């Protein structure tokens, strides 16, 4: 086919047109400088020269990248909204003086997460948040916890480690493998080791290319990575073994679409009859393969149908352990009328900020499906006459979750 060939050609061309990456660079970019006494005046100056050159290269501007600087103590030297040209950022960088003290990167990352990327200081919802941490050697505090929280808020953490620990120095570290524990992903893209201070300049181009490659800034919050999703699965006798497999396939197919990890989307599942059972909790399986396996292993229970109690149970067992930065999504799948009231339990979870979807099959009751679903019902409540048609709602539910996410202010 002619059309197909043409597409492939364009794709290959696009991959090599590098300037494209830089001119489309709309990011909120923060640098954490190492201002500890141990680095000395000369290296501090090299750091400033590095930042000035980055500012020059990325072409700072309100339609493109905005750039700010934090010095390790932590203190904001340049907020994101302070300057809207490379020249002004460079001039401000030049005026920064060394703070001294220790290199408390964990503490600084907490500060950046809580205070630096705020709307008041210039954080733009439409631009990915990036923080580049410059460290001389290694941090003097632990970074793991603060980094995890920052990633959960959608911050893409890069590390530029200058003269990092060699084999003989590793016993001095406060925290082993601190780079891996901190960066957005451990695939090498987010870490740039520099062997000597005098080589720091050479890191400008590769770093700018990476921070501007917005498609690869996977820690930004998206509809696919920022959720805690609870499946509430009807295991009543009317479902039957074969159909129950189909329901699990549906759960797996929906799950497959999300990015799964402890800092991305987490999935939990409850099965219910008259009673309720926690199949697995949020974060119990933190990679997709294990999660899909766990879904496959859910055993069909068989019994009555108390959907109301199951919703309350999901709130207590799952959503009470949800993280503040996650969107709470509940997907209830049922094939019949509940023996108990669903209205009050549904209202209670809606009030807790849970976005509820109801998926009814065969004998499910329309009024109950609507009570369960978040308003507008039409977008959160689906009905299929038979289990074999469930698959049709996989793309629908993903599409709705993403549409809703994208229509809300970010960060
Ligand atoms: C799940 O996905 C598989 C593979 O695409 C498909 O064959 C199956 O029909 C889907 N089932 C459901 C219930 O979504």
Short mmCIF file of C-alpha atoms and ligand atoms in Angstrom, two decimals:
data_model
loop_
_atom_site.label_atom_id
_atom_site.label_comp_id
_atom_site.label_asym_id
_atom_site.label_seq_id
_atom_site.Cartn_x
_atom_site.Cartn_y
_atom_site.Cartn_z
CA UNK A 1 0.00 0.00 0.00
CA UNK A 2 1.30 3.39 -0.96
CA UNK A 3 -0.11 5.12 2.10
CA UNK A 4 1.58 2.74 4.50
CA UNK A 5 4.98 3.23 2.90
CA UNK A 6 4.60 6.96 3.10
CA UNK A 7 3.80 6.84 6.80
CA UNK A 8 6.85 4.79 7.58
CA UNK A 9 9.00 7.22 5.66
CA UNK A 10 7.71 10.18 7.64
CA UNK A 11 8.20 8.37 10.91
CA UNK A 12 11.83 7.63 10.19
CA UNK A 13 12.46 11.18 9.04
CA UNK A 14 10.85 12.59 12.16
CA UNK A 15 13.07 10.57 14.40
CA UNK A 16 16.20 12.22 13.08
CA UNK A 17 15.03 15.79 12.96
CA UNK A 18 16.51 16.72 16.31
CA UNK A 19 15.83 20.48 16.45
CA UNK A 20 12.15 19.59 16.69
CA UNK A 21 12.76 18.37 20.22
CA UNK A 22 14.17 21.66 21.37
CA UNK A 23 11.74 24.04 19.71
CA UNK A 24 8.77 22.28 21.24
CA UNK A 25 10.23 22.40 24.71
CA UNK A 26 7.39 23.49 26.96
CA UNK A 27 8.43 22.39 30.45
CA UNK A 28 8.53 23.87 33.93
CA UNK A 29 12.17 23.23 34.67
CA UNK A 30 13.74 23.58 38.12
CA UNK A 31 17.38 23.07 39.02
CA UNK A 32 18.48 22.10 42.48
CA UNK A 33 22.02 23.41 42.94
CA UNK A 34 24.48 21.94 45.34
CA UNK A 35 25.52 24.85 47.58
CA UNK A 36 27.20 22.82 50.31
CA UNK A 37 30.54 24.09 51.65
CA UNK A 38 32.34 20.95 50.57
CA UNK A 39 32.19 21.89 46.92
CA UNK A 40 34.07 25.17 47.26
CA UNK A 41 33.82 28.42 45.36
CA UNK A 42 35.31 27.27 42.11
CA UNK A 43 32.92 24.38 41.60
CA UNK A 44 30.02 26.53 42.62
CA UNK A 45 30.99 28.88 39.82
CA UNK A 46 31.15 25.97 37.36
CA UNK A 47 27.60 25.09 38.39
CA UNK A 48 26.43 28.63 37.70
CA UNK A 49 28.11 28.62 34.29
CA UNK A 50 26.37 25.35 33.58
CA UNK A 51 22.97 26.78 34.50
CA UNK A 52 23.58 29.88 32.41
CA UNK A 53 24.43 27.75 29.43
CA UNK A 54 21.32 25.62 29.92
CA UNK A 55 19.20 28.79 30.08
CA UNK A 56 20.80 29.95 26.83
CA UNK A 57 20.28 26.62 25.08
CA UNK A 58 16.64 26.00 25.97
CA UNK A 59 15.48 29.47 24.97
CA UNK A 60 13.38 30.45 28.01
CA UNK A 61 9.97 31.99 27.27
CA UNK A 62 6.33 31.89 28.33
CA UNK A 63 5.38 29.85 25.26
CA UNK A 64 8.25 27.43 25.85
CA UNK A 65 10.34 26.41 28.84
CA UNK A 66 10.34 28.38 32.08
CA UNK A 67 13.31 27.86 34.33
CA UNK A 68 14.01 28.32 38.01
CA UNK A 69 16.70 27.52 40.55
CA UNK A 70 16.64 26.25 44.14
CA UNK A 71 19.73 26.07 46.30
CA UNK A 72 20.16 23.29 48.69
CA UNK A 73 19.16 24.43 52.16
CA UNK A 74 16.53 24.74 50.62
CA UNK A 75 15.84 28.21 49.34
CA UNK A 76 14.25 29.48 46.13
CA UNK A 77 16.79 31.51 44.17
CA UNK A 78 14.68 31.92 41.04
CA UNK A 79 11.00 31.01 40.93
CA UNK A 80 9.46 29.65 37.76
CA UNK A 81 7.62 32.81 36.94
CA UNK A 82 10.39 35.30 37.75
CA UNK A 83 11.99 35.59 34.31
CA UNK A 84 10.68 34.94 30.86
CA UNK A 85 13.84 35.20 28.78
CA UNK A 86 17.14 33.35 28.73
CA UNK A 87 19.02 36.60 29.20
CA UNK A 88 17.17 37.47 32.41
CA UNK A 89 17.58 33.97 33.83
CA UNK A 90 21.31 34.09 33.08
CA UNK A 91 21.67 37.45 34.82
CA UNK A 92 19.82 36.13 37.88
CA UNK A 93 21.93 32.96 37.98
CA UNK A 94 25.04 35.10 37.96
CA UNK A 95 23.91 36.80 41.19
CA UNK A 96 23.38 33.59 43.17
CA UNK A 97 25.75 33.22 46.12
CA UNK A 98 26.76 29.99 47.79
CA UNK A 99 24.64 29.12 50.85
CA UNK A 100 26.93 26.57 52.42
CA UNK A 101 25.83 23.88 54.82
CA UNK A 102 25.09 20.32 53.80
CA UNK A 103 23.78 18.69 50.68
CA UNK A 104 20.34 17.73 51.92
CA UNK A 105 18.75 16.65 48.68
CA UNK A 106 15.85 14.75 50.27
CA UNK A 107 14.85 17.78 52.29
CA UNK A 108 15.12 19.98 49.22
CA UNK A 109 12.99 17.63 47.13
CA UNK A 110 10.25 17.78 49.79
CA UNK A 111 10.40 21.55 49.63
CA UNK A 112 10.23 21.53 45.83
CA UNK A 113 7.26 19.15 45.85
CA UNK A 114 5.31 21.07 48.47
CA UNK A 115 6.19 24.67 47.70
CA UNK A 116 8.14 25.20 44.54
CA UNK A 117 5.77 23.78 41.91
CA UNK A 118 2.75 25.74 43.09
CA UNK A 119 0.41 27.76 40.93
CA UNK A 120 1.27 30.88 42.92
CA UNK A 121 4.93 30.63 41.99
CA UNK A 122 4.35 30.01 38.32
CA UNK A 123 3.65 26.32 37.89
CA UNK A 124 1.79 25.88 34.61
CA UNK A 125 -0.71 23.04 34.55
CA UNK A 126 -0.09 22.54 30.86
CA UNK A 127 3.66 21.97 31.17
CA UNK A 128 5.40 18.92 32.66
CA UNK A 129 7.28 19.51 35.92
CA UNK A 130 10.95 18.66 35.79
CA UNK A 131 13.56 18.95 38.50
CA UNK A 132 17.23 18.41 37.76
CA UNK A 133 19.27 17.66 40.87
CA UNK A 134 22.96 18.56 40.73
CA UNK A 135 24.98 16.65 43.31
CA UNK A 136 28.62 16.77 44.06
CA UNK A 137 29.48 13.23 45.13
CA UNK A 138 26.44 12.14 47.11
CA UNK A 139 23.68 13.64 49.25
CA UNK A 140 24.07 13.98 53.00
CA UNK A 141 20.49 12.84 53.68
CA UNK A 142 18.14 10.17 52.33
CA UNK A 143 16.27 10.85 49.12
CA UNK A 144 14.03 7.81 48.63
CA UNK A 145 10.85 8.87 50.43
CA UNK A 146 10.87 12.50 49.31
CA UNK A 147 11.53 11.43 45.71
CA UNK A 148 8.67 8.95 45.76
CA UNK A 149 6.25 11.62 46.94
CA UNK A 150 7.52 14.04 44.31
CA UNK A 151 7.09 11.45 41.55
CA UNK A 152 3.57 10.77 42.75
CA UNK A 153 2.83 14.45 42.32
CA UNK A 154 3.96 14.17 38.72
CA UNK A 155 7.48 15.59 39.03
CA UNK A 156 10.08 14.15 36.65
CA UNK A 157 13.30 13.86 38.65
CA UNK A 158 16.66 13.88 36.87
CA UNK A 159 20.02 13.47 38.60
CA UNK A 160 23.28 14.93 37.37
CA UNK A 161 25.85 13.37 39.67
CA UNK A 162 29.26 14.96 39.48
CA UNK A 163 32.20 12.94 40.70
CA UNK A 164 29.87 10.34 42.19
CA UNK A 165 31.10 7.68 44.62
CA UNK A 166 33.60 5.15 43.32
CA UNK A 167 33.85 1.59 44.65
CA UNK A 168 36.03 2.65 47.61
CA UNK A 169 33.69 5.43 48.63
CA UNK A 170 30.42 3.52 48.53
CA UNK A 171 30.55 2.70 52.24
CA UNK A 172 30.34 6.44 52.95
CA UNK A 173 26.90 6.80 51.40
CA UNK A 174 23.93 7.67 53.61
CA UNK A 175 21.78 5.66 51.22
CA UNK A 176 22.98 3.06 48.72
CA UNK A 177 21.93 3.54 45.09
CA UNK A 178 20.51 6.97 45.84
CA UNK A 179 20.20 7.84 42.15
CA UNK A 180 18.02 4.82 41.36
CA UNK A 181 15.87 5.55 44.37
CA UNK A 182 15.29 9.12 43.28
CA UNK A 183 14.98 9.35 39.52
CA UNK A 184 11.73 9.19 37.60
CA UNK A 185 12.67 5.85 35.97
CA UNK A 186 15.77 3.70 36.36
CA UNK A 187 16.19 3.22 32.61
CA UNK A 188 19.21 5.53 32.36
CA UNK A 189 17.28 8.36 30.72
CA UNK A 190 16.91 10.31 33.97
CA UNK A 191 20.45 10.03 35.27
CA UNK A 192 23.55 11.71 33.93
CA UNK A 193 26.76 10.79 35.72
CA UNK A 194 29.57 13.26 35.06
CA UNK A 195 33.03 12.05 36.00
CA UNK A 196 34.66 15.42 36.63
CA UNK A 197 33.54 18.98 37.33
CA UNK A 198 35.46 20.12 34.31
CA UNK A 199 33.29 17.91 32.14
CA UNK A 200 30.01 19.38 33.36
CA UNK A 201 29.66 21.67 30.35
CA UNK A 202 29.51 18.69 28.07
CA UNK A 203 26.32 17.60 29.84
CA UNK A 204 24.35 20.67 28.71
CA UNK A 205 23.32 19.38 25.30
CA UNK A 206 22.38 15.83 26.31
CA UNK A 207 20.49 17.11 29.35
CA UNK A 208 18.54 19.71 27.39
CA UNK A 209 17.63 17.14 24.76
CA UNK A 210 16.25 14.87 27.45
CA UNK A 211 14.28 17.38 29.49
CA UNK A 212 12.75 18.72 26.27
CA UNK A 213 11.73 15.27 25.02
CA UNK A 214 8.34 15.67 26.69
CA UNK A 215 6.96 12.36 25.41
CA UNK A 216 9.53 10.60 27.55
CA UNK A 217 8.81 12.54 30.73
CA UNK A 218 6.76 9.62 31.97
CA UNK A 219 6.48 10.80 35.57
CA UNK A 220 4.23 13.68 34.58
CA UNK A 221 0.72 13.04 35.82
CA UNK A 222 -1.48 11.54 33.14
CA UNK A 223 -4.84 9.79 33.03
CA UNK A 224 -2.95 6.50 32.84
CA UNK A 225 -0.51 6.87 35.72
CA UNK A 226 -2.21 8.87 38.45
CA UNK A 227 -5.00 6.63 39.75
CA UNK A 228 -5.92 4.27 42.53
CA UNK A 229 -8.47 1.98 40.86
CA UNK A 230 -10.68 -0.40 42.82
CA UNK A 231 -12.61 -3.13 41.05
CA UNK A 232 -15.67 -4.29 42.98
CA UNK A 233 -16.65 -7.60 41.45
CA UNK A 234 -19.96 -9.38 41.84
CA UNK A 235 -19.26 -13.06 42.53
CA UNK A 236 -22.89 -14.10 43.04
CA UNK A 237 -24.29 -17.47 41.92
CA UNK A 238 -26.13 -16.04 38.94
CA UNK A 239 -22.86 -15.08 37.26
CA UNK A 240 -21.57 -18.62 36.80
CA UNK A 241 -18.02 -19.84 36.34
CA UNK A 242 -17.66 -19.11 32.63
CA UNK A 243 -19.04 -15.59 32.83
CA UNK A 244 -16.91 -14.89 35.89
CA UNK A 245 -13.84 -15.62 33.72
CA UNK A 246 -15.15 -13.07 31.21
CA UNK A 247 -15.50 -10.49 34.00
CA UNK A 248 -11.90 -11.15 35.05
CA UNK A 249 -10.83 -10.72 31.44
CA UNK A 250 -12.58 -7.38 31.42
CA UNK A 251 -10.81 -6.35 34.64
CA UNK A 252 -7.49 -7.45 33.13
CA UNK A 253 -8.13 -5.67 29.84
CA UNK A 254 -8.94 -2.40 31.59
CA UNK A 255 -5.91 -2.78 33.90
CA UNK A 256 -3.59 -3.44 30.96
CA UNK A 257 -4.22 0.07 29.61
CA UNK A 258 -2.73 1.78 32.68
CA UNK A 259 0.83 2.41 33.72
CA UNK A 260 1.37 0.34 36.83
CA UNK A 261 3.92 0.91 39.59
CA UNK A 262 4.02 2.00 43.22
CA UNK A 263 4.21 5.64 42.15
CA UNK A 264 1.92 5.33 39.10
CA UNK A 265 -1.52 3.75 38.89
CA UNK A 266 -2.29 1.16 41.57
CA UNK A 267 -5.09 -1.38 41.36
CA UNK A 268 -7.02 -3.20 44.07
CA UNK A 269 -9.89 -5.69 43.88
CA UNK A 270 -12.79 -6.81 46.05
CA UNK A 271 -15.08 -9.73 45.29
CA UNK A 272 -18.47 -9.88 46.94
CA UNK A 273 -21.53 -12.03 47.45
CA UNK A 274 -23.43 -11.53 50.73
CA UNK A 275 -19.96 -11.16 52.09
CA UNK A 276 -16.88 -9.35 50.90
CA UNK A 277 -13.34 -10.46 50.26
CA UNK A 278 -10.24 -8.37 49.61
CA UNK A 279 -8.59 -10.07 46.62
CA UNK A 280 -5.65 -7.68 46.65
CA UNK A 281 -4.92 -4.23 48.03
CA UNK A 282 -3.53 -1.12 46.33
CA UNK A 283 0.17 -1.55 45.88
CA UNK A 284 0.17 -5.26 46.64
CA UNK A 285 1.20 -5.92 43.03
CA UNK A 286 3.30 -3.13 41.63
CA UNK A 287 4.07 -4.28 38.15
CA UNK A 288 1.69 -5.09 35.37
CA UNK A 289 2.65 -8.75 34.87
CA UNK A 290 2.17 -9.61 38.55
CA UNK A 291 -1.05 -7.67 38.70
CA UNK A 292 -2.53 -9.40 35.65
CA UNK A 293 -1.54 -12.73 37.15
CA UNK A 294 -3.27 -11.86 40.41
CA UNK A 295 -6.44 -10.95 38.52
CA UNK A 296 -6.36 -14.25 36.69
CA UNK A 297 -6.00 -16.11 39.99
CA UNK A 298 -9.17 -14.65 41.58
CA UNK A 299 -11.41 -17.56 42.54
CA UNK A 300 -15.10 -17.42 41.81
CA UNK A 301 -16.96 -17.30 45.09
CA UNK A 302 -20.69 -17.81 44.33
CA UNK A 303 -23.42 -16.68 46.73
CA UNK A 304 -25.80 -13.75 47.19
CA UNK A 305 -25.54 -10.11 46.08
CA UNK A 306 -24.91 -7.32 48.61
CA UNK A 307 -23.57 -4.55 46.43
CA UNK A 308 -24.08 -1.79 49.03
CA UNK A 309 -21.99 -3.56 51.66
CA UNK A 310 -19.34 -4.26 49.03
CA UNK A 311 -19.01 -0.56 48.20
CA UNK A 312 -18.60 0.30 51.89
CA UNK A 313 -16.04 -2.48 52.20
CA UNK A 314 -14.07 -1.12 49.22
CA UNK A 315 -14.06 2.32 50.85
CA UNK A 316 -12.73 0.90 54.12
CA UNK A 317 -10.26 -1.62 52.75
CA UNK A 318 -9.01 0.20 49.68
CA UNK A 319 -9.80 3.90 49.44
CA UNK A 320 -8.90 4.60 53.06
CA UNK A 321 -5.35 3.68 52.00
CA UNK A 322 -5.42 5.74 48.86
CA UNK A 323 -2.70 8.35 48.33
CA UNK A 324 -3.55 12.06 48.33
CA UNK A 325 -2.09 12.62 44.86
CA UNK A 326 -4.08 9.85 43.22
CA UNK A 327 -7.47 9.96 41.59
CA UNK A 328 -9.74 7.48 43.30
CA UNK A 329 -11.69 5.41 40.79
CA UNK A 330 -14.15 2.63 41.63
CA UNK A 331 -15.50 0.23 39.01
CA UNK A 332 -18.43 -1.87 40.20
CA UNK A 333 -19.37 -4.83 38.01
CA UNK A 334 -22.67 -6.57 38.79
CA UNK A 335 -25.20 -8.80 37.07
CA UNK A 336 -28.20 -8.43 39.36
CA UNK A 337 -30.24 -6.43 41.84
CA UNK A 338 -28.65 -6.00 45.23
CA UNK A 339 -30.19 -7.46 48.39
CA UNK A 340 -29.16 -4.39 50.33
CA UNK A 341 -29.33 -0.62 49.83
CA UNK A 342 -26.72 0.75 47.45
CA UNK A 343 -27.75 4.38 47.54
CA UNK A 344 -26.31 5.46 50.91
CA UNK A 345 -23.00 3.58 50.50
CA UNK A 346 -22.60 5.02 46.99
CA UNK A 347 -23.30 8.55 48.20
CA UNK A 348 -20.75 8.11 50.98
CA UNK A 349 -17.96 7.14 48.57
CA UNK A 350 -18.87 9.93 46.16
CA UNK A 351 -18.45 12.34 49.06
CA UNK A 352 -14.99 10.94 49.69
CA UNK A 353 -14.04 12.01 46.19
CA UNK A 354 -14.29 8.60 44.56
CA UNK A 355 -15.24 8.61 40.89
CA UNK A 356 -17.59 5.65 40.56
CA UNK A 357 -18.40 3.65 37.45
CA UNK A 358 -21.09 0.99 37.35
CA UNK A 359 -21.16 -1.76 34.81
CA UNK A 360 -24.37 -3.76 34.73
CA UNK A 361 -24.84 -7.03 32.93
CA UNK A 362 -28.07 -8.94 32.16
CA UNK A 363 -30.28 -8.67 35.26
CA UNK A 364 -28.57 -5.65 36.79
CA UNK A 365 -31.01 -2.96 38.00
CA UNK A 366 -30.86 0.32 36.13
CA UNK A 367 -31.80 2.45 39.16
CA UNK A 368 -29.00 0.91 41.21
CA UNK A 369 -26.46 1.37 38.45
CA UNK A 370 -27.33 5.06 38.44
CA UNK A 371 -27.10 5.39 42.22
CA UNK A 372 -23.64 3.85 42.11
CA UNK A 373 -22.37 5.95 39.22
CA UNK A 374 -20.91 9.43 39.63
CA UNK A 375 -22.90 12.15 37.82
CA UNK A 376 -23.48 12.45 34.94
CA UNK A 377 -24.78 8.86 35.03
CA UNK A 378 -24.69 8.49 31.29
CA UNK A 379 -20.92 8.76 31.29
CA UNK A 380 -20.26 6.58 34.32
CA UNK A 381 -22.87 3.85 34.00
CA UNK A 382 -22.85 1.18 31.33
CA UNK A 383 -25.16 -1.72 30.64
CA UNK A 384 -24.69 -4.81 28.51
CA UNK A 385 -27.31 -7.48 27.96
CA UNK A 386 -24.81 -10.32 28.03
CA UNK A 387 -21.36 -11.02 29.39
CA UNK A 388 -19.97 -11.61 25.91
CA UNK A 389 -20.48 -7.94 25.12
CA UNK A 390 -18.53 -6.65 28.09
CA UNK A 391 -15.37 -6.21 26.02
CA UNK A 392 -17.01 -3.29 24.20
CA UNK A 393 -16.73 -1.14 27.29
CA UNK A 394 -12.98 -1.48 27.76
CA UNK A 395 -12.12 1.37 25.35
CA UNK A 396 -15.16 3.36 26.51
CA UNK A 397 -14.18 3.41 30.15
CA UNK A 398 -10.54 4.27 29.38
CA UNK A 399 -11.64 7.05 27.07
CA UNK A 400 -13.95 8.47 29.71
CA UNK A 401 -11.34 8.33 32.47
CA UNK A 402 -8.87 10.17 30.22
CA UNK A 403 -11.34 12.72 28.96
CA UNK A 404 -12.35 13.56 32.50
CA UNK A 405 -8.74 13.80 33.62
CA UNK A 406 -7.76 16.05 30.74
CA UNK A 407 -10.68 18.40 31.27
CA UNK A 408 -9.61 19.09 34.86
CA UNK A 409 -6.84 21.44 35.94
CA UNK A 410 -3.60 19.53 36.40
CA UNK A 411 -1.00 19.42 39.20
C1 LIG B 1 -9.97 -8.89 26.50
O1 LIG B 1 -8.95 -8.74 25.51
C2 LIG B 1 -8.79 -9.86 24.68
C3 LIG B 1 -7.58 -9.60 23.81
O2 LIG B 1 -7.70 -8.39 23.14
C4 LIG B 1 -10.06 -10.10 23.87
O3 LIG B 1 -9.92 -11.22 23.03
C5 LIG B 1 -11.20 -10.31 24.85
O4 LIG B 1 -12.41 -10.41 24.13
C6 LIG B 1 -11.32 -9.16 25.83
N1 LIG B 1 -12.32 -9.50 26.82
C7 LIG B 1 -13.01 -8.61 27.52
C8 LIG B 1 -14.09 -9.10 28.39
O5 LIG B 1 -12.75 -7.42 27.49
#
